[in-house]
Coordinates of N, CA and C in Angstrom, one line a residue:
A524 N -37.5 2.8 -6.4 CA -38.0 4.1 -6.4 C -39.3 4.2 -7.2
G525 N -39.9 3.1 -7.6 CA -41.1 3.1 -8.3 C -40.9 3.3 -9.8
L526 N -39.7 3.2 -10.3 CA -39.5 3.4 -11.8 C -39.5 2.0 -12.5
T527 N -40.0 2.0 -13.6 CA -40.1 0.8 -14.4 C -38.7 0.5 -15.1
R528 N -38.5 -0.7 -15.5 CA -37.3 -1.0 -16.2 C -37.1 -0.2 -17.5
G529 N -38.2 0.1 -18.2 CA -38.1 0.9 -19.4 C -37.7 2.3 -19.0
A530 N -38.3 2.8 -17.9 CA -37.9 4.2 -17.5 C -36.4 4.3 -17.2
L531 N -35.9 3.3 -16.5 CA -34.5 3.3 -16.1 C -33.6 3.2 -17.4
Y532 N -34.0 2.4 -18.3 CA -33.2 2.3 -19.5 C -33.3 3.6 -20.3
H533 N -34.4 4.2 -20.3 CA -34.6 5.4 -21.1 C -33.7 6.5 -20.5
H534 N -33.5 6.5 -19.1 CA -32.7 7.5 -18.5 C -31.2 7.2 -18.6
F535 N -30.8 5.9 -18.4 CA -29.4 5.5 -18.4 C -28.9 4.9 -19.8
G536 N -29.8 4.7 -20.7 CA -29.5 4.2 -22.0 C -29.7 2.7 -22.1
D537 N -29.0 1.9 -21.3 CA -29.1 0.4 -21.3 C -28.6 -0.1 -20.0
K538 N -28.5 -1.4 -19.9 CA -28.0 -2.1 -18.7 C -26.5 -1.6 -18.3
T539 N -25.7 -1.4 -19.4 CA -24.4 -0.9 -19.1 C -24.4 0.5 -18.5
G540 N -25.2 1.3 -19.1 CA -25.3 2.7 -18.5 C -25.8 2.7 -17.1
L541 N -26.8 1.8 -16.8 CA -27.3 1.8 -15.5 C -26.2 1.3 -14.5
L542 N -25.5 0.2 -14.9 CA -24.4 -0.3 -14.1 C -23.3 0.8 -13.8
A543 N -23.0 1.5 -14.9 CA -22.0 2.6 -14.7 C -22.4 3.6 -13.7
A544 N -23.7 4.0 -13.7 CA -24.2 5.0 -12.8 C -24.2 4.4 -11.4
V545 N -24.5 3.2 -11.2 CA -24.5 2.6 -9.8 C -23.0 2.5 -9.3
V546 N -22.1 2.1 -10.2 CA -20.7 2.1 -9.8 C -20.2 3.5 -9.4
A547 N -20.6 4.5 -10.2 CA -20.2 5.8 -9.9 C -20.7 6.3 -8.5
Q548 N -21.9 5.9 -8.2 CA -22.4 6.3 -6.9 C -21.7 5.6 -5.8
L549 N -21.4 4.3 -6.0 CA -20.6 3.5 -5.0 C -19.2 4.1 -4.8
D550 N -18.6 4.4 -5.9 CA -17.3 5.0 -5.9 C -17.2 6.3 -5.1
A551 N -18.3 7.1 -5.3 CA -18.3 8.4 -4.5 C -18.5 8.1 -3.0
E552 N -19.3 7.1 -2.7 CA -19.5 6.8 -1.3 C -18.2 6.3 -0.7
M553 N -17.5 5.4 -1.4 CA -16.2 4.9 -0.9 C -15.2 6.0 -0.7
D554 N -15.2 6.9 -1.7 CA -14.2 8.0 -1.6 C -14.5 8.9 -0.4
A555 N -15.8 9.1 -0.1 CA -16.2 9.9 1.1 C -15.7 9.2 2.4
R556 N -15.9 7.9 2.4 CA -15.5 7.2 3.6 C -14.0 7.2 3.8
L557 N -13.2 7.1 2.7 CA -11.8 7.1 2.8 C -11.3 8.5 3.2
Q558 N -11.9 9.6 2.7 CA -11.6 10.9 3.1 C -11.8 11.2 4.5
A559 N -12.9 10.6 5.0 CA -13.2 10.8 6.5 C -12.2 10.1 7.3
I560 N -11.6 9.0 6.9 CA -10.5 8.3 7.6 C -9.3 9.2 7.7
S561 N -9.0 9.8 6.5 CA -7.8 10.7 6.5 C -8.0 11.9 7.4
D562 N -9.2 12.5 7.3 CA -9.5 13.7 8.1 C -9.5 13.5 9.6
S563 N -9.8 12.3 10.0 CA -9.9 12.0 11.5 C -8.7 11.3 12.1
A564 N -7.7 11.1 11.3 CA -6.5 10.4 11.7 C -5.6 11.3 12.6
A565 N -4.9 10.7 13.5 CA -4.0 11.5 14.5 C -2.9 12.3 13.8
D566 N -2.4 11.7 12.6 CA -1.4 12.4 11.9 C -1.5 12.0 10.4
P567 N -0.9 12.7 9.5 CA -1.1 12.4 8.0 C -0.6 11.0 7.7
W568 N 0.5 10.5 8.3 CA 1.0 9.2 7.9 C 0.1 8.1 8.4
D569 N -0.4 8.2 9.6 CA -1.4 7.3 10.1 C -2.7 7.3 9.3
G570 N -3.1 8.4 8.8 CA -4.3 8.5 8.0 C -4.0 7.9 6.6
F571 N -2.9 8.0 6.1 CA -2.6 7.4 4.8 C -2.6 5.9 4.9
R572 N -1.9 5.4 5.9 CA -1.9 3.9 6.1 C -3.3 3.4 6.4
S573 N -4.0 4.0 7.2 CA -5.4 3.6 7.5 C -6.3 3.6 6.3
R574 N -6.1 4.6 5.5 CA -6.9 4.8 4.2 C -6.6 3.7 3.3
C575 N -5.3 3.3 3.1 CA -5.0 2.2 2.2 C -5.5 0.9 2.7
R576 N -5.4 0.7 4.0 CA -6.0 -0.6 4.5 C -7.5 -0.7 4.4
A577 N -8.1 0.5 4.7 CA -9.6 0.5 4.6 C -10.1 0.2 3.2
Y578 N -9.3 0.7 2.2 CA -9.7 0.4 0.8 C -9.7 -1.1 0.5
L579 N -8.7 -1.8 1.0 CA -8.6 -3.3 0.9 C -9.8 -3.9 1.6
E580 N -10.1 -3.4 2.8 CA -11.1 -4.0 3.6 C -12.5 -3.9 3.0
M581 N -12.7 -2.9 2.2 CA -14.0 -2.7 1.5 C -14.2 -3.8 0.5
A582 N -13.2 -4.5 0.1 CA -13.3 -5.6 -0.9 C -14.1 -6.8 -0.3
L583 N -14.3 -6.8 1.0 CA -15.1 -7.8 1.7 C -16.6 -7.5 1.8
E584 N -16.9 -6.2 1.6 CA -18.3 -5.8 1.7 C -19.1 -6.3 0.4
P585 N -20.2 -7.0 0.7 CA -20.9 -7.7 -0.5 C -21.2 -6.8 -1.6
E586 N -21.8 -5.6 -1.4 CA -22.2 -4.7 -2.5 C -21.0 -4.3 -3.3
I587 N -20.0 -3.8 -2.6 CA -18.8 -3.4 -3.3 C -18.1 -4.5 -4.0
Q588 N -18.0 -5.7 -3.4 CA -17.4 -6.8 -4.0 C -18.1 -7.2 -5.3
R589 N -19.4 -7.3 -5.2 CA -20.2 -7.8 -6.4 C -20.2 -6.7 -7.5
I590 N -20.6 -5.5 -7.2 CA -20.8 -4.5 -8.2 C -19.5 -3.8 -8.7
V591 N -18.7 -3.3 -7.8 CA -17.6 -2.6 -8.1 C -16.4 -3.4 -8.6
L592 N -16.2 -4.6 -7.9 CA -15.0 -5.4 -8.1 C -15.2 -6.6 -9.0
R593 N -16.5 -6.9 -9.3 CA -16.7 -8.0 -10.2 C -17.5 -7.6 -11.4
D594 N -18.7 -7.1 -11.2 CA -19.6 -6.8 -12.3 C -19.0 -5.6 -13.2
A595 N -18.5 -4.6 -12.5 CA -17.9 -3.5 -13.2 C -16.7 -3.9 -14.1
R596 N -15.9 -4.7 -13.5 CA -14.7 -5.2 -14.3 C -15.1 -6.1 -15.5
A597 N -16.1 -6.9 -15.2 CA -16.5 -7.8 -16.3 C -17.2 -7.1 -17.4
V598 N -18.1 -6.1 -17.0 CA -18.9 -5.4 -18.0 C -18.3 -4.1 -18.5
L599 N -17.7 -3.3 -17.6 CA -17.2 -2.0 -18.0 C -15.7 -2.0 -18.1
G600 N -15.0 -3.1 -17.8 CA -13.6 -3.1 -17.9 C -12.8 -2.5 -16.7
G601 N -13.6 -2.2 -15.6 CA -13.0 -1.6 -14.4 C -13.4 -0.2 -14.2
A602 N -12.7 0.5 -13.4 CA -13.1 1.9 -13.0 C -13.0 2.8 -14.2
S603 N -13.8 3.8 -14.3 CA -13.7 4.7 -15.4 C -12.4 5.6 -15.3
P604 N -12.0 6.1 -16.5 CA -10.8 7.0 -16.4 C -10.9 8.2 -15.5
D605 N -12.1 8.7 -15.4 CA -12.4 9.9 -14.5 C -12.2 9.4 -13.0
A606 N -12.7 8.3 -12.7 CA -12.6 7.8 -11.3 C -11.2 7.5 -11.0
Q607 N -10.4 6.9 -11.9 CA -9.0 6.6 -11.7 C -8.2 7.9 -11.5
H608 N -8.5 8.9 -12.3 CA -7.7 10.1 -12.2 C -8.0 10.8 -10.9
H609 N -9.3 10.7 -10.5 CA -9.7 11.3 -9.2 C -8.9 10.7 -8.0
C610 N -8.9 9.3 -8.0 CA -8.2 8.6 -7.0 C -6.8 8.9 -6.9
I611 N -6.1 8.9 -8.1 CA -4.7 9.2 -8.2 C -4.4 10.6 -7.7
A612 N -5.2 11.6 -8.1 CA -5.0 12.9 -7.7 C -5.2 13.1 -6.2
S613 N -6.1 12.4 -5.6 CA -6.3 12.5 -4.2 C -5.1 11.9 -3.5
M614 N -4.6 10.8 -3.9 CA -3.5 10.1 -3.3 C -2.2 11.0 -3.5
E615 N -2.1 11.6 -4.7 CA -1.0 12.4 -5.0 C -0.9 13.6 -4.0
G616 N -2.0 14.2 -3.6 CA -2.0 15.3 -2.7 C -1.6 14.8 -1.3
L617 N -2.0 13.6 -0.9 CA -1.6 13.1 0.4 C -0.1 12.8 0.4
L618 N 0.4 12.2 -0.6 CA 1.9 11.9 -0.7 C 2.7 13.1 -0.7
D619 N 2.2 14.1 -1.5 CA 3.0 15.4 -1.6 C 3.2 16.0 -0.2
R620 N 2.1 15.9 0.6 CA 2.2 16.5 2.0 C 3.1 15.7 2.8
L621 N 3.1 14.3 2.7 CA 4.0 13.5 3.5 C 5.4 13.7 3.1
M622 N 5.7 14.0 1.8 CA 7.1 14.3 1.4 C 7.5 15.7 2.0
R623 N 6.6 16.6 1.9 CA 7.0 18.0 2.5 C 7.2 17.9 4.0
D624 N 6.5 17.0 4.7 CA 6.6 16.8 6.1 C 7.8 16.0 6.5
G625 N 8.5 15.4 5.5 CA 9.6 14.6 5.8 C 9.3 13.2 6.2
V626 N 8.1 12.7 5.9 CA 7.7 11.4 6.4 C 8.1 10.3 5.3
V627 N 8.0 10.7 4.0 CA 8.3 9.8 2.9 C 9.4 10.5 2.1
A628 N 10.3 9.7 1.6 CA 11.4 10.2 0.8 C 10.9 10.9 -0.5
H629 N 11.5 11.9 -1.0 CA 11.1 12.7 -2.1 C 11.1 11.8 -3.4
A630 N 10.0 11.9 -4.1 CA 9.9 11.3 -5.4 C 8.8 12.1 -6.2
D631 N 8.6 11.7 -7.4 CA 7.5 12.4 -8.1 C 6.1 11.9 -7.5
P632 N 5.4 12.8 -6.9 CA 4.2 12.3 -6.1 C 3.1 11.7 -7.0
Q633 N 3.0 12.2 -8.3 CA 2.0 11.6 -9.2 C 2.4 10.2 -9.6
A634 N 3.7 10.0 -9.9 CA 4.1 8.7 -10.3 C 3.9 7.7 -9.1
L635 N 4.3 8.1 -7.9 CA 4.2 7.2 -6.8 C 2.7 6.9 -6.5
A636 N 1.9 8.0 -6.6 CA 0.4 7.8 -6.4 C -0.1 6.8 -7.4
A637 N 0.3 6.8 -8.6 CA -0.2 5.9 -9.7 C 0.2 4.5 -9.3
L638 N 1.4 4.3 -8.9 CA 1.9 3.0 -8.5 C 1.2 2.4 -7.3
I639 N 1.0 3.2 -6.3 CA 0.3 2.7 -5.1 C -1.2 2.4 -5.4
Y640 N -1.8 3.4 -6.1 CA -3.2 3.2 -6.5 C -3.4 1.9 -7.3
G641 N -2.5 1.7 -8.3 CA -2.7 0.5 -9.1 C -2.5 -0.8 -8.3
S642 N -1.5 -0.7 -7.3 CA -1.3 -1.9 -6.5 C -2.5 -2.2 -5.6
L643 N -3.1 -1.2 -5.0 CA -4.3 -1.3 -4.2 C -5.5 -1.8 -5.0
E644 N -5.7 -1.3 -6.2 CA -6.8 -1.7 -7.0 C -6.7 -3.1 -7.4
E645 N -5.5 -3.5 -7.8 CA -5.4 -4.9 -8.2 C -5.5 -5.9 -7.0
A646 N -5.0 -5.4 -5.9 CA -5.1 -6.3 -4.7 C -6.6 -6.4 -4.3
A647 N -7.4 -5.4 -4.5 CA -8.8 -5.4 -4.1 C -9.5 -6.4 -5.1
F648 N -9.2 -6.4 -6.4 CA -9.7 -7.3 -7.3 C -9.3 -8.7 -6.9
W649 N -8.1 -8.9 -6.5 CA -7.6 -10.2 -6.1 C -8.3 -10.8 -4.9
I650 N -8.6 -9.9 -4.0 CA -9.3 -10.3 -2.8 C -10.7 -10.7 -3.1
A651 N -11.4 -9.9 -3.9 CA -12.8 -10.2 -4.2 C -13.0 -11.4 -5.1
D652 N -12.0 -11.8 -5.9 CA -12.1 -12.8 -6.8 C -11.8 -14.2 -6.3
G653 N -11.3 -14.3 -5.0 CA -10.8 -15.5 -4.4 C -12.0 -16.3 -3.7
E654 N -11.8 -17.6 -3.5 CA -12.7 -18.4 -2.8 C -12.7 -18.1 -1.3
A655 N -11.6 -17.5 -0.8 CA -11.4 -17.2 0.6 C -11.0 -15.7 0.7
P656 N -11.9 -14.8 0.5 CA -11.5 -13.4 0.4 C -10.9 -12.9 1.8
A657 N -11.5 -13.4 2.9 CA -11.0 -12.9 4.2 C -9.5 -13.3 4.4
A658 N -9.1 -14.5 4.0 CA -7.7 -14.9 4.0 C -6.9 -14.1 3.1
R659 N -7.4 -13.8 1.9 CA -6.6 -13.0 1.0 C -6.4 -11.6 1.5
L660 N -7.4 -11.1 2.3 CA -7.3 -9.7 2.8 C -6.1 -9.7 3.8
L661 N -6.0 -10.7 4.7 CA -4.9 -10.8 5.6 C -3.6 -10.8 4.9
Q662 N -3.5 -11.6 3.8 CA -2.3 -11.6 3.1 C -1.9 -10.3 2.4
A663 N -3.0 -9.7 1.8 CA -2.8 -8.4 1.2 C -2.4 -7.3 2.2
G664 N -3.0 -7.4 3.4 CA -2.6 -6.5 4.5 C -1.2 -6.6 4.9
T665 N -0.7 -7.8 5.0 CA 0.7 -8.0 5.3 C 1.6 -7.4 4.3
A666 N 1.3 -7.6 3.0 CA 2.1 -7.1 1.9 C 2.0 -5.5 1.9
L667 N 0.8 -5.0 2.2 CA 0.7 -3.5 2.3 C 1.6 -2.9 3.3
D668 N 1.6 -3.6 4.5 CA 2.5 -3.1 5.6 C 3.9 -3.1 5.2
L669 N 4.3 -4.1 4.4 CA 5.7 -4.2 4.0 C 6.0 -3.0 3.0
L670 N 5.1 -2.8 2.1 CA 5.2 -1.7 1.1 C 5.3 -0.3 1.8
L671 N 4.4 -0.1 2.7 CA 4.4 1.2 3.4 C 5.6 1.4 4.3
R672 N 6.1 0.4 4.9 CA 7.3 0.5 5.7 C 8.5 0.8 4.9
A673 N 8.5 0.3 3.7 CA 9.6 0.6 2.7 C 9.6 2.1 2.3
L674 N 8.4 2.6 2.2 CA 8.3 4.0 1.9 C 8.9 4.9 2.9
A675 N 8.6 4.6 4.2 CA 9.1 5.4 5.3 C 10.6 5.1 5.5
R676 N 11.1 3.9 5.3 CA 12.5 3.6 5.5 C 13.4 4.2 4.4
S677 N 12.8 4.4 3.2 CA 13.6 5.0 2.1 C 14.0 6.4 2.5
L678 N 13.2 7.1 3.3 CA 13.6 8.4 3.8 C 14.9 8.3 4.6
R679 N 14.9 7.3 5.5 CA 16.1 7.1 6.4 C 17.3 6.8 5.5
V680 N 17.2 6.0 4.5 CA 18.3 5.7 3.6 C 18.8 7.0 2.9
A681 N 17.9 7.8 2.5 CA 18.2 9.0 1.8 C 18.9 10.0 2.7
E682 N 18.5 10.1 4.0 CA 19.1 11.0 5.0 C 20.6 10.5 5.2
I683 N 20.8 9.2 5.4 CA 22.1 8.7 5.7 C 23.0 8.9 4.5
A684 N 22.5 8.8 3.3 CA 23.3 9.0 2.1 C 23.8 10.5 2.1
A685 N 22.9 11.4 2.4 CA 23.2 12.8 2.4 C 24.3 13.1 3.4
R686 N 24.1 12.5 4.6 CA 25.1 12.8 5.7 C 26.4 12.2 5.4
A687 N 26.5 11.0 4.7 CA 27.7 10.4 4.4 C 28.4 10.9 3.2
G688 N 27.7 11.8 2.5 CA 28.3 12.4 1.3 C 28.2 11.5 0.1
I689 N 27.2 10.6 0.1 CA 27.1 9.7 -1.1 C 26.2 10.4 -2.1
H690 N 26.7 10.6 -3.3 CA 26.0 11.3 -4.3 C 25.8 10.4 -5.5
G691 N 25.0 10.9 -6.5 CA 24.8 10.2 -7.7 C 23.8 9.1 -7.7
G692 N 23.0 9.1 -6.6 CA 21.9 8.1 -6.5 C 22.3 6.7 -6.3
D693 N 23.5 6.5 -5.7 CA 24.0 5.1 -5.4 C 23.2 4.6 -4.2
E694 N 22.1 4.0 -4.4 CA 21.2 3.5 -3.3 C 21.9 2.3 -2.6
N695 N 22.6 1.4 -3.3 CA 23.2 0.3 -2.7 C 24.2 0.8 -1.7
E696 N 25.0 1.8 -2.1 CA 26.1 2.3 -1.2 C 25.4 2.9 0.1
A697 N 24.3 3.6 -0.1 CA 23.6 4.2 1.0 C 23.0 3.2 1.9
R698 N 22.5 2.1 1.4 CA 22.0 1.0 2.3 C 23.2 0.3 3.0
R699 N 24.3 0.2 2.4 CA 25.4 -0.4 3.1 C 25.9 0.5 4.2
E700 N 25.9 1.8 4.0 CA 26.2 2.7 5.0 C 25.2 2.7 6.2
A701 N 23.9 2.5 5.8 CA 22.9 2.4 6.9 C 23.1 1.2 7.7
R702 N 23.4 0.0 7.1 CA 23.6 -1.2 7.9 C 24.9 -1.0 8.7
R703 N 25.9 -0.4 8.2 CA 27.1 -0.2 9.0 C 26.9 0.6 10.2
R704 N 26.0 1.7 10.1 CA 25.7 2.5 11.2 C 24.9 1.9 12.3
Q705 N 24.2 0.8 11.8 CA 23.3 0.1 12.8 C 24.1 -0.9 13.6
R706 N 25.3 -1.2 13.2 CA 26.1 -2.3 13.9 C 26.6 -1.7 15.2
P707 N 26.7 -2.5 16.3 CA 27.3 -2.0 17.6 C 28.8 -1.7 17.4
R708 N 29.3 -0.8 18.1 CA 30.7 -0.4 18.0 C 31.6 -0.9 19.1
D709 N 31.0 -1.6 20.0 CA 31.8 -2.1 21.1 C 32.3 -3.5 21.0
G710 N 32.2 -4.1 19.8 CA 32.7 -5.5 19.6 C 31.7 -6.5 20.2
H711 N 30.6 -6.2 20.7 CA 29.7 -7.1 21.3 C 29.2 -8.1 20.3
A712 N 28.8 -7.5 19.1 CA 28.3 -8.4 18.0 C 29.3 -9.4 17.6
S713 N 30.6 -9.0 17.4 CA 31.6 -9.9 16.9 C 31.8 -11.0 18.0
F714 N 31.8 -10.7 19.2 CA 31.9 -11.7 20.3 C 30.8 -12.7 20.2
L715 N 29.6 -12.3 20.0 CA 28.5 -13.2 19.9 C 28.6 -14.1 18.6
E716 N 29.1 -13.5 17.6 CA 29.4 -14.3 16.4 C 30.4 -15.4 16.6
R717 N 31.5 -15.1 17.3 CA 32.5 -16.1 17.6 C 32.0 -17.1 18.5
L718 N 31.2 -16.7 19.5 CA 30.6 -17.7 20.4 C 29.6 -18.6 19.7
A719 N 28.9 -18.1 18.8 CA 28.0 -19.0 18.0 C 28.7 -20.0 17.2
E720 N 29.9 -19.5 16.6 CA 30.7 -20.5 15.8 C 31.3 -21.5 16.7
H721 N 31.7 -21.2 17.9 CA 32.3 -22.1 18.8 C 31.3 -23.2 19.2
L722 N 30.1 -22.7 19.5 CA 29.0 -23.7 19.9 C 28.6 -24.6 18.8
K723 N 28.6 -24.0 17.6 CA 28.3 -24.9 16.4 C 29.4 -26.0 16.2
A724 N 30.7 -25.6 16.4 CA 31.7 -26.6 16.2 C 31.7 -27.6 17.3
T725 N 31.4 -27.2 18.5 CA 31.3 -28.1 19.7 C 30.1 -29.1 19.4
T726 N 29.0 -28.6 18.9 CA 27.9 -29.5 18.6 C 28.2 -30.6 17.6
V727 N 29.0 -30.2 16.6 CA 29.4 -31.1 15.6 C 30.3 -32.2 16.2
E728 N 31.3 -31.8 17.1 CA 32.2 -32.8 17.7 C 31.5 -33.8 18.5
F729 N 30.4 -33.5 19.2 CA 29.7 -34.4 20.1 C 28.6 -35.3 19.3
R730 N 28.5 -35.1 18.0 CA 27.5 -36.0 17.3 C 28.1 -37.3 17.1

């Protein structure tokens, strides 16, 4: 913009201050992009999933990878407390709505937001720091899908526990009840199990 190095340092203090200002600008742009994804989604759950995945995909963009995920962590120690609080608060609002809509099982939305945000942030650092970031993105995406499916499935477990009269937070009992309800009731599964055992025994005899 035609400014000398001295003028920049006078305005931002030093290299660290200049880097912090650049990171803040990039953070704001990333946040705007993520918000646009949420706003344009077909439904809140799809928007939340797409938003999480998009955050990880940004780790492949050269400017974000170098400045936000490498330089900022090395020089500034990572995102500023204000930026972290803003991201967690934004995610908290999304999760609170999903809980009220019955998409995600009820929990403290701020605690859940902090856990998910921390996981995404560390995954982004992990992607950017590797020699094969594209491969790491695929691995992180698979792990993210597993995490988000568990969020939605936890609601199903909670519903079954309530209907079965399971109280006291016995999650293991609720999951056993969920598996029991998923089993066929016509004996078809037990027949297949007996058939499989018979074939196994027959195979052993002919060896």
